[in-house]
Short mmCIF file of C-alpha atoms and ligand atoms in Angstrom, two decimals:
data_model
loop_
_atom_site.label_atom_id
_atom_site.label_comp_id
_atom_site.label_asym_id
_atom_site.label_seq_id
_atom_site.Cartn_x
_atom_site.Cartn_y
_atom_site.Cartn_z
CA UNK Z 1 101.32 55.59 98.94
CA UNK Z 2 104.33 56.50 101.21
CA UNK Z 3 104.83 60.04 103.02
CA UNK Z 4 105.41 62.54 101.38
CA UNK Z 5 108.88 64.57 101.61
CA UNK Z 6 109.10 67.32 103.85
CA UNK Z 7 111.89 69.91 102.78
CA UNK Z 8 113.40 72.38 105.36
CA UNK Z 9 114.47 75.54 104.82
CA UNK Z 10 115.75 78.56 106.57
CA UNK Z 11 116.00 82.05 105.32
CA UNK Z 12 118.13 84.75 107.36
CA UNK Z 13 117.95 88.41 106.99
CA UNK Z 14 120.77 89.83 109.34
CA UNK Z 15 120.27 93.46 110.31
CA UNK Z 16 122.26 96.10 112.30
CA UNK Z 17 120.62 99.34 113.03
CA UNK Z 18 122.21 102.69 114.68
CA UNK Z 19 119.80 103.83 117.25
CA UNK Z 20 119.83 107.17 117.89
CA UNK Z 21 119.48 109.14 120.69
CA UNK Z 22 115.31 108.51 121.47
CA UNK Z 23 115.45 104.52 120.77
CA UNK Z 24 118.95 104.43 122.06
CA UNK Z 25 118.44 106.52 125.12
CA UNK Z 26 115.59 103.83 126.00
CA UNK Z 27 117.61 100.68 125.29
CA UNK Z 28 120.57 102.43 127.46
CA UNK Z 29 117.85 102.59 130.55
CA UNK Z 30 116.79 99.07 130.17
CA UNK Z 31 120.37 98.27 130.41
CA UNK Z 32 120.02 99.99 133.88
CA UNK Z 33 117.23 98.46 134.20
CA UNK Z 34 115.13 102.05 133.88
CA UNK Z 35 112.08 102.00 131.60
CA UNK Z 36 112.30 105.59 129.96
CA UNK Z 37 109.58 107.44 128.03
CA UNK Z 38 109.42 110.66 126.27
CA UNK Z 39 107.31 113.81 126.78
CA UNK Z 40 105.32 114.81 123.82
CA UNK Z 41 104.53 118.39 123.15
CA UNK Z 42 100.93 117.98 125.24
CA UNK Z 43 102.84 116.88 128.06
CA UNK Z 44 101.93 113.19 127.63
CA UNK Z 45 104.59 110.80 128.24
CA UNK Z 46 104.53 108.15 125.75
CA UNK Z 47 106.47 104.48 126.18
CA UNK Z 48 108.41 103.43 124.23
CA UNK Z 49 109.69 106.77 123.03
CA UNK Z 50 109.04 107.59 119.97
CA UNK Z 51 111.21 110.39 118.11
CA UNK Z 52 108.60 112.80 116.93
CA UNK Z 53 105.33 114.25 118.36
CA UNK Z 54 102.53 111.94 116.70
CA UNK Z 55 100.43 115.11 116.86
CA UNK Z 56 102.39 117.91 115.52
CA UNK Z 57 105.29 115.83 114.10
CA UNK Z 58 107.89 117.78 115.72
CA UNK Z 59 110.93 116.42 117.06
CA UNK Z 60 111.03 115.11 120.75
CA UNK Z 61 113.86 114.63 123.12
CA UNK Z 62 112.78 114.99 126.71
CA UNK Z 63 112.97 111.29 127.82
CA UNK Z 64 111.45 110.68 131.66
CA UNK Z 65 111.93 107.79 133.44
CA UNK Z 66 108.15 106.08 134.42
CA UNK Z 67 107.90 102.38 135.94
CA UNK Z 68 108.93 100.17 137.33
CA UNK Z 69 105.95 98.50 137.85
CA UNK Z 70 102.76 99.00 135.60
CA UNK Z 71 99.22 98.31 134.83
CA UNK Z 72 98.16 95.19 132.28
CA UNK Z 73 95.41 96.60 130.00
CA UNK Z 74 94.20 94.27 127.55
CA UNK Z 75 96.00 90.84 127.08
CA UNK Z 76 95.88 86.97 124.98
CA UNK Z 77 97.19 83.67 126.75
CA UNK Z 78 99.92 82.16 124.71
CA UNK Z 79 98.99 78.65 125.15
CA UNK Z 80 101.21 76.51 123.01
CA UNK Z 81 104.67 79.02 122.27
CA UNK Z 82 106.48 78.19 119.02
CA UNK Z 83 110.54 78.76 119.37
CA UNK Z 84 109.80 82.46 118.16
CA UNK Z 85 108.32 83.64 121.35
CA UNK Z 86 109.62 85.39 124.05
CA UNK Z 87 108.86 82.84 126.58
CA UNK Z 88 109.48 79.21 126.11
CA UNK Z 89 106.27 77.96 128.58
CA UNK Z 90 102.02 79.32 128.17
CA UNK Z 91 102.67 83.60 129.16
CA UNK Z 92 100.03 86.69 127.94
CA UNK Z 93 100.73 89.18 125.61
CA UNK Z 94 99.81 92.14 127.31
CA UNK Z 95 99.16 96.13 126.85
CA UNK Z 96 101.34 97.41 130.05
CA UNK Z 97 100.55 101.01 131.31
CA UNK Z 98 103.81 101.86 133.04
CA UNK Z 99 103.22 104.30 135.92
CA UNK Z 100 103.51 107.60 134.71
CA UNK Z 101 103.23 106.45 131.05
CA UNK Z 102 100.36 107.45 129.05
CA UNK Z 103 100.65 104.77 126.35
CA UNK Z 104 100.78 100.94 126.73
CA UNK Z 105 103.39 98.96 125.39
CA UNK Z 106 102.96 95.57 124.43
CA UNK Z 107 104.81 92.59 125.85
CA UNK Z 108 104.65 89.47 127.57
CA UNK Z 109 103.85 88.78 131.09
CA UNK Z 110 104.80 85.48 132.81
CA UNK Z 111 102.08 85.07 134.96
CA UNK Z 112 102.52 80.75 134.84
CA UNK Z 113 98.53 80.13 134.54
CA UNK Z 114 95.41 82.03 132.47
CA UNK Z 115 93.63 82.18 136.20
CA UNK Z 116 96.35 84.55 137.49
CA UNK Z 117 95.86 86.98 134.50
CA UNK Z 118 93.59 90.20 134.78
CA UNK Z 119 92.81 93.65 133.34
CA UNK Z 120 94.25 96.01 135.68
CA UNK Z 121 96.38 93.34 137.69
CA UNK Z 122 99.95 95.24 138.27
CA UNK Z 123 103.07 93.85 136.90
CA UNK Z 124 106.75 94.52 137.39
CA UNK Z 125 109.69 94.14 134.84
CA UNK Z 126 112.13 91.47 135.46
CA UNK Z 127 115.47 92.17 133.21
CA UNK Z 128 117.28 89.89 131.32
CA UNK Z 129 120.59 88.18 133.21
CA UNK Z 130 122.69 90.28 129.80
CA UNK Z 131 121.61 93.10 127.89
CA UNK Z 132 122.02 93.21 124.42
CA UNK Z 133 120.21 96.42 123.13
CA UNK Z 134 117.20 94.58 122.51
CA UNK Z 135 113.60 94.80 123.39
CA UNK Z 136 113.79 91.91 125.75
CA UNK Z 137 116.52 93.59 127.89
CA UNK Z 138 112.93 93.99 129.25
CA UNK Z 139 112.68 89.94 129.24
CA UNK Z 140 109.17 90.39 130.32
CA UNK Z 141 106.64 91.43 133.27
CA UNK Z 142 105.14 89.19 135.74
CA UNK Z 143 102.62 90.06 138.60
CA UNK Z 144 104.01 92.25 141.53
CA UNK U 1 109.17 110.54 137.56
CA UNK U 2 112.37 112.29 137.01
CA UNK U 3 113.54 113.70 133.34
CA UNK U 4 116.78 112.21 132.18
CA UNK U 5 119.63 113.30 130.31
CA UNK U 6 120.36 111.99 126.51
CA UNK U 7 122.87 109.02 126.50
CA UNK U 8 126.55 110.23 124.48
CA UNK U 9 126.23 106.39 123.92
CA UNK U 10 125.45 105.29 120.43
CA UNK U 11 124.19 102.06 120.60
CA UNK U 12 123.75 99.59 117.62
CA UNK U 13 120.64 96.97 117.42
CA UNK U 14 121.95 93.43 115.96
CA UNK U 15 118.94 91.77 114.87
CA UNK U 16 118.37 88.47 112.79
CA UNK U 17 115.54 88.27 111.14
CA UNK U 18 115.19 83.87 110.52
CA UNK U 19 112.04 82.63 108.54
CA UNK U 20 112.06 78.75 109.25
CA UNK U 21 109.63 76.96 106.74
CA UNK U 22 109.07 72.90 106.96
CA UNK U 23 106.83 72.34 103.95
CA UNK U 24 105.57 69.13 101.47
CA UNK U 25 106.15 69.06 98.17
CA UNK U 26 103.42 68.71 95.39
CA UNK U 27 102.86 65.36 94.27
CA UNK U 28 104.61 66.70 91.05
CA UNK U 29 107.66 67.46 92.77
CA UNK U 30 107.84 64.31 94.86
CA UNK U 31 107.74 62.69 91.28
CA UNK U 32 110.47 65.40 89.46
CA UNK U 33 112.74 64.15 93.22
CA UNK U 34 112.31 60.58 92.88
CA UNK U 35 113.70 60.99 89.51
CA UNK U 36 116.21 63.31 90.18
CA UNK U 37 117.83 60.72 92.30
CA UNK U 38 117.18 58.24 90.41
CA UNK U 39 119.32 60.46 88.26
CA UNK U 40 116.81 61.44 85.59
CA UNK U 41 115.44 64.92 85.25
CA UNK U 42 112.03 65.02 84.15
CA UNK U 43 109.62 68.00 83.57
CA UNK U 44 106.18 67.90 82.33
CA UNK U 45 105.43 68.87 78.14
CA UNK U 46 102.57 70.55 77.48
CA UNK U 47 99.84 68.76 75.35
CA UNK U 48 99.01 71.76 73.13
CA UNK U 49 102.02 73.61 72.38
CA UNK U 50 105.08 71.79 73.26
CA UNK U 51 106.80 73.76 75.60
CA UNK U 52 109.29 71.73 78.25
CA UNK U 53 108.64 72.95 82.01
CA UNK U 54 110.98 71.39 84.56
CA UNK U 55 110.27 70.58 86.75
CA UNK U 56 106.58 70.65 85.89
CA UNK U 57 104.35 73.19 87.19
CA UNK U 58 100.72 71.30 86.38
CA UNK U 59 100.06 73.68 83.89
CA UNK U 60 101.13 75.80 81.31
CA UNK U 61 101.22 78.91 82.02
CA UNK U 62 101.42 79.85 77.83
CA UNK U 63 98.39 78.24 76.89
CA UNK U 64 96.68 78.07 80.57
CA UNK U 65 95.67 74.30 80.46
CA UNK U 66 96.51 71.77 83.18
CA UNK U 67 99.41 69.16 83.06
CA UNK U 68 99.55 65.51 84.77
CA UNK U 69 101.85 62.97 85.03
CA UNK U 70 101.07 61.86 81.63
CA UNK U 71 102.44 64.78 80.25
CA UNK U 72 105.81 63.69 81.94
CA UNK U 73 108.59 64.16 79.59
CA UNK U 74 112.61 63.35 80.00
CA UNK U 75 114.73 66.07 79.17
CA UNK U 76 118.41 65.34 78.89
CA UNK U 77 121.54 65.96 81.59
CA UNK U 78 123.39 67.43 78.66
CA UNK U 79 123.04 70.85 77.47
CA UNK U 80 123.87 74.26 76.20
CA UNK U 81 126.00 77.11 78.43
CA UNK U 82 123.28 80.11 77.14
CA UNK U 83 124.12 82.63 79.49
CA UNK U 84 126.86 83.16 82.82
CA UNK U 85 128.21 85.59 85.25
CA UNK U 86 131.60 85.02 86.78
CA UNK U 87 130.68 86.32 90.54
CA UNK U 88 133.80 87.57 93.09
CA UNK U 89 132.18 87.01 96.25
CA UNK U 90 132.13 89.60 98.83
CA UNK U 91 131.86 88.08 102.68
CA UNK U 92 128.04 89.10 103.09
CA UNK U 93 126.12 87.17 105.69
CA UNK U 94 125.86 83.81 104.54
CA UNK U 95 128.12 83.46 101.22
CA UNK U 96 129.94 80.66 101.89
CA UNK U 97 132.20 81.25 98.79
CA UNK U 98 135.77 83.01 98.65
CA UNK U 99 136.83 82.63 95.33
CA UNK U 100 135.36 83.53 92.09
CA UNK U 101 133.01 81.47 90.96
CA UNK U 102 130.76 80.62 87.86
CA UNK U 103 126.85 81.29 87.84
CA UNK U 104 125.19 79.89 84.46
CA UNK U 105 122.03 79.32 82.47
CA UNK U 106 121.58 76.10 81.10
CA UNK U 107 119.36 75.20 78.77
CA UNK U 108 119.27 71.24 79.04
CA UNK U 109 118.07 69.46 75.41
CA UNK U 110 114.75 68.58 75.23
CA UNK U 111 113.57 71.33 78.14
CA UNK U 112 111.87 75.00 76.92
CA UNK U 113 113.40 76.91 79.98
CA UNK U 114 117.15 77.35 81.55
CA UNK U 115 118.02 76.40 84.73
CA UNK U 116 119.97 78.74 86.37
CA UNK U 117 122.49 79.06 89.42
CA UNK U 118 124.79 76.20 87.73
CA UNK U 119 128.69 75.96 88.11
CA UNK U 120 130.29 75.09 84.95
CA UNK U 121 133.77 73.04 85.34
CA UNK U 122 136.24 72.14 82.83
CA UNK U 123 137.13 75.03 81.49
CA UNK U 124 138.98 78.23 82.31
CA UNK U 125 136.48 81.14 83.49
CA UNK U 126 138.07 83.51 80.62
CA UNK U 127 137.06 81.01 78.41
CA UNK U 128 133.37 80.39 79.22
CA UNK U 129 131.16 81.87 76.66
CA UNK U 130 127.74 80.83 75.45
CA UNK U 131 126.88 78.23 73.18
CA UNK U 132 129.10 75.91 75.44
CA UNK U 133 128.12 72.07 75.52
CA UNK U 134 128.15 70.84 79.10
CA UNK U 135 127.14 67.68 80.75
CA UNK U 136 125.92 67.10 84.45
CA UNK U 137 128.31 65.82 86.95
CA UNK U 138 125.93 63.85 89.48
CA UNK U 139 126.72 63.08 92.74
CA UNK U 140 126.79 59.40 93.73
CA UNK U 141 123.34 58.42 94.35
CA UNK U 142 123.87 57.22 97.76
CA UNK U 143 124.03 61.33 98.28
CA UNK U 144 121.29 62.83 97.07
CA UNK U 145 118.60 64.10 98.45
CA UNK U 146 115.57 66.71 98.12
CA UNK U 147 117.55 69.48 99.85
CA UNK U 148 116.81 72.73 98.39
CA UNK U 149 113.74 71.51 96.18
CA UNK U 150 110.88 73.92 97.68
CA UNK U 151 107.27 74.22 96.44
CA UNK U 152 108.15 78.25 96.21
CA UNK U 153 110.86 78.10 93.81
CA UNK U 154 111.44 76.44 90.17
CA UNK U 155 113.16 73.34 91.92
CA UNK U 156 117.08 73.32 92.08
CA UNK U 157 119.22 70.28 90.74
CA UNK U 158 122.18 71.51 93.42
CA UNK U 159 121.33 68.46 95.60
CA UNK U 160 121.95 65.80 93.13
CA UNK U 161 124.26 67.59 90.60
CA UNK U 162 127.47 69.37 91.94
CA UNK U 163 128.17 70.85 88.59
CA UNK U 164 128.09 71.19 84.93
CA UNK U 165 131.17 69.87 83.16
CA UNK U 166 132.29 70.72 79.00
CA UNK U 167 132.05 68.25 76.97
CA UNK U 168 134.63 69.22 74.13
CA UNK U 169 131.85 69.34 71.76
CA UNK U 170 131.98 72.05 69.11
CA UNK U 171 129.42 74.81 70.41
CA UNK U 172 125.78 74.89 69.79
CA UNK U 173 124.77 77.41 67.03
CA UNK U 174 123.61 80.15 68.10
CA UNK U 175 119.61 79.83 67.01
CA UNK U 176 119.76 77.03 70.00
CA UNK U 177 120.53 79.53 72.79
CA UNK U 178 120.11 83.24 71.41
CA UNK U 179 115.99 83.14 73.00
CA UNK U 180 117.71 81.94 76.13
CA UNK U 181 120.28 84.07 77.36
CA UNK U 182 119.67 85.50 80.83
ZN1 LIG C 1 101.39 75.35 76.32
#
């Protein structure tokens, strides 16, 4: 019996979304390569920002910068990357306390082996060469 | 830590969301391919009460019992016009089109269920209507291929028929297509 046919296809959902001044604000810092959080009405300072209190609701608009560097919490090796990761070779996903953050944010951390990964190692951003109001303006965080 | 003041800057997030699937088709569908470039569109009939499916779906969803490849059954290239929409394409993401163009139902003879999405050529677009008999207009069989054929979907003919042509035929009557129209 011969192979059977593999078919390819490719569906594309283009989007283009207004920011605002809380996600905005935080994509404008990465662009100057500033990692920017947001006080909530407790006084925490939550990364990314998020645009209302999670507690109360209210709105929230006192971004502070925190970072650079940060804290990994948890994390998972990436051992075999498809073409939708961030990184193109084995990195961690991580749960990155910046300094002065309260939250972790999740992202990737190109540490270049499993044996240099930790809880509690400290990590630095490195920026993308462009920004493009993205996420990975951040590209990703690697040990400092 | 130092507090920051809003940016005036309104900044816009371009984002492309791409879904990239690589999948094998049913052993029914490699059979409904093979014969669609062989040029021969087959569909499976089921044993108990009649109805055409193409291509088949290995069962029938009517009478819930399972269909094989002995329940295999030829439907023909020609068939009636039982429904259409005459789209003017707008330059969305994607839409390859500029010009008007025709999308229509056609119920081949022999099969229970339309296929949709087909051009019709041959004939003005103020005068399609339903009840039109059209033919298929294949595309040399050193060109086609299972493109667009996906496990998820009905199947698609647009790989190995470009379009539906009229025939000249006087039109079907009406009981032929008036269950049909979509
Ligand atoms: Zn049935």
């Amino acid at each position: 019996m011969s192979q059977p046919r593999v078919v390819e296809s490719t569906l594309e959902f283009p989007y283009s979304r207004s920011l605002g001044p809380v996600v905005g604000g935080f994509l404008a810092g990465l662009k100057e390569h500033r990692i920017l959080g947001i006080r909530s009405a407790d006084g925490k300072v939550l990364v990314p920002p998020l645009e209302y209190d999670p507690n109360t609701g209210d709105t929230l608009d006192e971004l502070v910068e925190v970072g650079p560097a940060g804290t990994v919490g948890s994390w998972t090796w990436v051992d075999a990357p498809t073409p939708k990761h961030p990184l193109d070779h084995p990195f961690a996903f991580a749960l990155i306390t910046p300094d002065g953050a309260d939250t972790a944010m999740v992202h990737a951390v190109d540490a270049g082996s499993i044996d240099k990964m930790s809880t509690g190692m400290r990590v630095q951003p490195r920026w993308r060469d462009e920004a493009h109001n993205m996420i990975d303006d951040l590209a990703c965080w690697e040990p400092a | 830590m130092s507090d920051t003041t809003t940016p005036k800057e309104n900044l816009v997030m371009n984002h492309l969301v791409s879904l990239s699937y690589s999948e094998e088709l049913t052993p029914i569908l490699e059979r409904y391919v093979d014969a669609l470039i062989d040029g021969r569109i087959v569909g499976h009939k089921c044993p108990q009460c009649g109805r055409v499916y193409v291509p088949g779906k290995g069962y029938c969803p009517i009478c819930v019992v399972e269909t094989t490849d002995k329940d295999e059954f030829e439907v023909s290239d020609r068939g009636t016009v039982t429904g259409f929409t005459i789209i003017t394409p707008v330059a969305y993401y994607g839409q390859t089109e500029t010009e008007p163009f025709v999308y229509a139902s056609v119920l081949l003879d022999g099969s229970s269920g339309n296929l949709g999405g087909q051009d019709i050529i041959g004939v003005a677009h103020d005068q399609l209507h339903s009840g039109m008999r059209v033919r298929a207009v294949w595309k040399p069989p050193n060109e086609r291929t299972a493109e667009g054929v996906s496990n998820r979907g009905w199947g698609s003919v647009a790989s190995v028929i470009d379009a539906f042509e009229w025939t000249g035929e006087p039109d079907a009557d009406r009981s032929v297509y008036e269950e049909h129209i979509f």
